Short mmCIF file of N, CA, C and O in Angstrom, two decimals:
data_model
loop_
_atom_site.label_atom_id
_atom_site.label_comp_id
_atom_site.label_asym_id
_atom_site.label_seq_id
_atom_site.Cartn_x
_atom_site.Cartn_y
_atom_site.Cartn_z
N UNK A 1 90.29 36.65 23.87
CA UNK A 1 88.81 36.74 23.09
C UNK A 1 89.84 37.45 21.67
O UNK A 1 88.96 36.89 20.83
N UNK A 2 91.26 37.74 21.66
CA UNK A 2 91.88 37.61 19.87
C UNK A 2 92.47 36.46 19.37
O UNK A 2 91.70 36.13 18.05
N UNK A 3 92.68 36.08 20.58
CA UNK A 3 93.02 33.84 19.78
C UNK A 3 91.24 33.94 18.36
O UNK A 3 91.72 33.41 18.09
N UNK A 4 90.58 34.05 20.48
CA UNK A 4 88.84 32.67 19.19
C UNK A 4 88.42 34.30 17.58
O UNK A 4 87.82 33.07 16.76
N UNK A 5 89.29 35.41 18.07
CA UNK A 5 88.89 36.46 16.52
C UNK A 5 89.86 35.91 16.14
O UNK A 5 89.27 36.03 14.20
N UNK A 6 91.15 35.40 15.78
CA UNK A 6 91.25 34.73 14.77
C UNK A 6 91.42 33.00 14.71
O UNK A 6 91.22 33.64 12.85
N UNK A 7 90.78 32.45 14.63
CA UNK A 7 90.20 31.26 14.67
C UNK A 7 89.05 31.73 14.22
O UNK A 7 89.23 30.60 12.82
N UNK A 8 88.36 32.84 14.60
CA UNK A 8 86.67 32.63 13.41
C UNK A 8 87.14 33.30 12.08
O UNK A 8 86.93 33.16 10.99
N UNK A 9 88.11 33.68 11.99
CA UNK A 9 88.96 34.77 10.86
C UNK A 9 89.45 34.11 9.66
O UNK A 9 89.08 33.13 8.84
N UNK A 10 89.54 32.86 10.48
CA UNK A 10 90.79 31.90 9.76
C UNK A 10 89.15 30.80 9.43
O UNK A 10 90.16 30.02 7.90
N UNK A 11 88.78 30.39 10.31
CA UNK A 11 87.37 29.59 9.76
C UNK A 11 86.33 30.28 8.34
O UNK A 11 86.66 29.15 7.21
N UNK A 12 86.69 30.89 8.54
CA UNK A 12 85.79 31.86 7.72
C UNK A 12 86.18 31.57 6.40
O UNK A 12 86.01 32.25 5.44
N UNK A 13 87.55 32.69 6.63
CA UNK A 13 88.14 32.42 4.81
C UNK A 13 88.87 31.95 4.73
O UNK A 13 88.59 32.01 3.12
N UNK A 14 89.28 30.42 4.71
CA UNK A 14 90.08 29.35 4.26
C UNK A 14 88.62 28.16 4.08
O UNK A 14 89.07 27.42 3.97
N UNK A 15 86.98 28.40 4.23
CA UNK A 15 85.98 27.81 5.08
C UNK A 15 86.15 26.40 5.27
O UNK A 15 86.01 25.04 5.04
N UNK A 16 87.20 26.52 5.92
CA UNK A 16 87.48 25.25 7.60
C UNK A 16 86.07 25.07 8.42
O UNK A 16 86.12 25.11 9.03
N UNK A 17 85.38 25.09 7.89
CA UNK A 17 83.64 24.91 8.91
C UNK A 17 83.97 23.91 10.15
O UNK A 17 82.63 23.86 10.75
N UNK A 18 84.63 22.60 9.45
CA UNK A 18 84.27 21.40 10.11
C UNK A 18 85.12 21.70 11.57
O UNK A 18 85.10 20.07 12.27
N UNK A 19 85.70 22.53 11.82
CA UNK A 19 86.46 22.90 12.99
C UNK A 19 85.41 23.00 13.82
O UNK A 19 85.91 23.08 15.32
N UNK A 20 84.35 23.80 13.27
CA UNK A 20 83.19 24.26 14.80
C UNK A 20 83.16 23.11 15.25
O UNK A 20 83.13 23.65 16.53
N UNK A 21 82.10 22.22 14.34
CA UNK A 21 82.21 21.33 16.25
C UNK A 21 82.69 20.59 16.91
O UNK A 21 82.85 19.83 18.24
N UNK A 22 84.92 20.61 16.44
CA UNK A 22 85.80 20.41 16.59
C UNK A 22 85.71 20.89 18.06
O UNK A 22 85.89 20.87 19.28
N UNK A 23 86.08 22.35 18.09
CA UNK A 23 86.23 23.18 18.78
C UNK A 23 84.93 23.02 20.41
O UNK A 23 85.78 23.52 21.65
N UNK A 24 83.65 22.87 19.79
CA UNK A 24 83.00 23.04 20.64
C UNK A 24 83.00 21.78 21.67
O UNK A 24 82.59 21.65 22.83
N UNK A 25 83.09 20.81 20.94
CA UNK A 25 83.14 19.62 22.10
C UNK A 25 84.22 20.09 22.58
O UNK A 25 84.61 19.05 24.39
N UNK A 26 85.30 20.25 22.88
CA UNK A 26 86.90 20.44 22.85
C UNK A 26 86.11 21.75 24.85
O UNK A 26 86.85 21.08 25.40
N UNK A 27 85.31 22.36 24.39
CA UNK A 27 85.34 23.42 25.47
C UNK A 27 84.54 23.12 25.89
O UNK A 27 84.75 23.25 27.49
N UNK A 28 83.37 22.05 25.69
CA UNK A 28 82.89 21.63 26.28
C UNK A 28 83.03 20.07 27.14
O UNK A 28 82.72 20.19 28.46
N UNK A 29 84.30 19.65 26.86
CA UNK A 29 84.39 18.64 27.35
C UNK A 29 85.29 19.48 29.05
O UNK A 29 85.17 19.32 29.61
N UNK A 30 86.10 20.53 28.51
CA UNK A 30 86.78 21.43 29.35
C UNK A 30 85.92 21.91 30.53
O UNK A 30 86.10 22.22 32.04
N UNK A 31 85.04 21.92 30.06
CA UNK A 31 84.28 23.05 30.57
C UNK A 31 83.73 21.95 31.69
O UNK A 31 83.63 22.19 32.75
N UNK A 32 83.51 20.65 31.53
CA UNK A 32 82.73 19.68 32.50
C UNK A 32 83.96 19.42 33.89
O UNK A 32 83.47 19.57 34.91
N UNK A 33 84.66 19.08 33.06
CA UNK A 33 85.85 18.48 33.95
C UNK A 33 86.43 19.22 34.73
O UNK A 33 86.36 19.65 36.18
N UNK A 34 86.17 21.28 34.45
CA UNK A 34 86.23 22.14 34.94
C UNK A 34 85.51 22.55 36.89
O UNK A 34 85.49 22.82 37.80
N UNK A 35 84.14 21.63 36.30
CA UNK A 35 83.43 22.56 37.13
C UNK A 35 83.25 20.61 37.48
O UNK A 35 82.39 21.82 38.94
N UNK A 36 83.29 20.17 37.03
CA UNK A 36 83.67 18.50 38.12
C UNK A 36 84.27 19.00 38.84
O UNK A 36 84.43 18.17 40.83
N UNK A 37 85.79 19.26 38.79
CA UNK A 37 86.98 19.41 40.98
C UNK A 37 86.01 19.34 41.63
O UNK A 37 86.00 21.05 41.64
N UNK A 38 85.88 19.20 42.53
CA UNK A 38 86.19 19.30 43.67
C UNK A 38 84.09 19.50 44.44
O UNK A 38 84.30 19.79 44.78
N UNK A 39 83.25 19.18 43.19
CA UNK A 39 82.24 18.85 43.90
C UNK A 39 81.69 18.26 43.80
O UNK A 39 82.59 16.71 43.86
N UNK A 40 80.81 17.86 44.25
CA UNK A 40 80.10 16.98 44.74
C UNK A 40 79.83 15.85 43.11
O UNK A 40 79.20 14.26 43.44
N UNK A 41 79.54 16.27 42.55
CA UNK A 41 78.93 15.63 40.73
C UNK A 41 79.97 14.68 40.39
O UNK A 41 80.07 14.41 39.93
N UNK A 42 80.94 15.48 40.89
CA UNK A 42 82.19 14.44 40.21
C UNK A 42 81.93 13.01 39.71
O UNK A 42 82.15 12.49 38.99
N UNK A 43 81.86 11.55 41.16
CA UNK A 43 81.33 11.28 40.75
C UNK A 43 80.72 10.55 39.60
O UNK A 43 80.80 9.66 39.04
N UNK A 44 79.60 11.46 39.17
CA UNK A 44 78.45 11.04 38.84
C UNK A 44 80.23 11.19 37.36
O UNK A 44 78.92 10.85 35.46
N UNK A 45 80.26 11.89 37.26
CA UNK A 45 80.47 12.84 35.40
C UNK A 45 81.17 11.47 35.56
O UNK A 45 81.64 11.46 34.08
N UNK A 46 82.71 11.37 36.46
CA UNK A 46 83.37 10.27 35.99
C UNK A 46 83.03 8.89 35.56
O UNK A 46 83.40 8.37 34.63
N UNK A 47 81.52 8.81 35.59
CA UNK A 47 81.61 7.01 34.93
C UNK A 47 80.95 7.49 33.80
O UNK A 47 80.63 6.55 33.05
N UNK A 48 80.97 8.52 32.73
CA UNK A 48 80.32 8.99 31.68
C UNK A 48 81.46 8.34 30.76
O UNK A 48 81.75 8.18 30.11
N UNK A 49 82.89 8.77 31.47
CA UNK A 49 84.41 8.68 30.92
C UNK A 49 85.07 6.80 31.03
O UNK A 49 85.89 6.73 30.62
#
């Protein structure tokens, strides 16, 4: 969690707010891949990409 705190501090101090949507999308894709591996939903998710 220290990494997230440092990242938030960096964005806040340097006004790099454009990084926030990029990070959110990357986290969403990562969670989607983790949840879809080995489940019955995997064939449906793979069609999105």
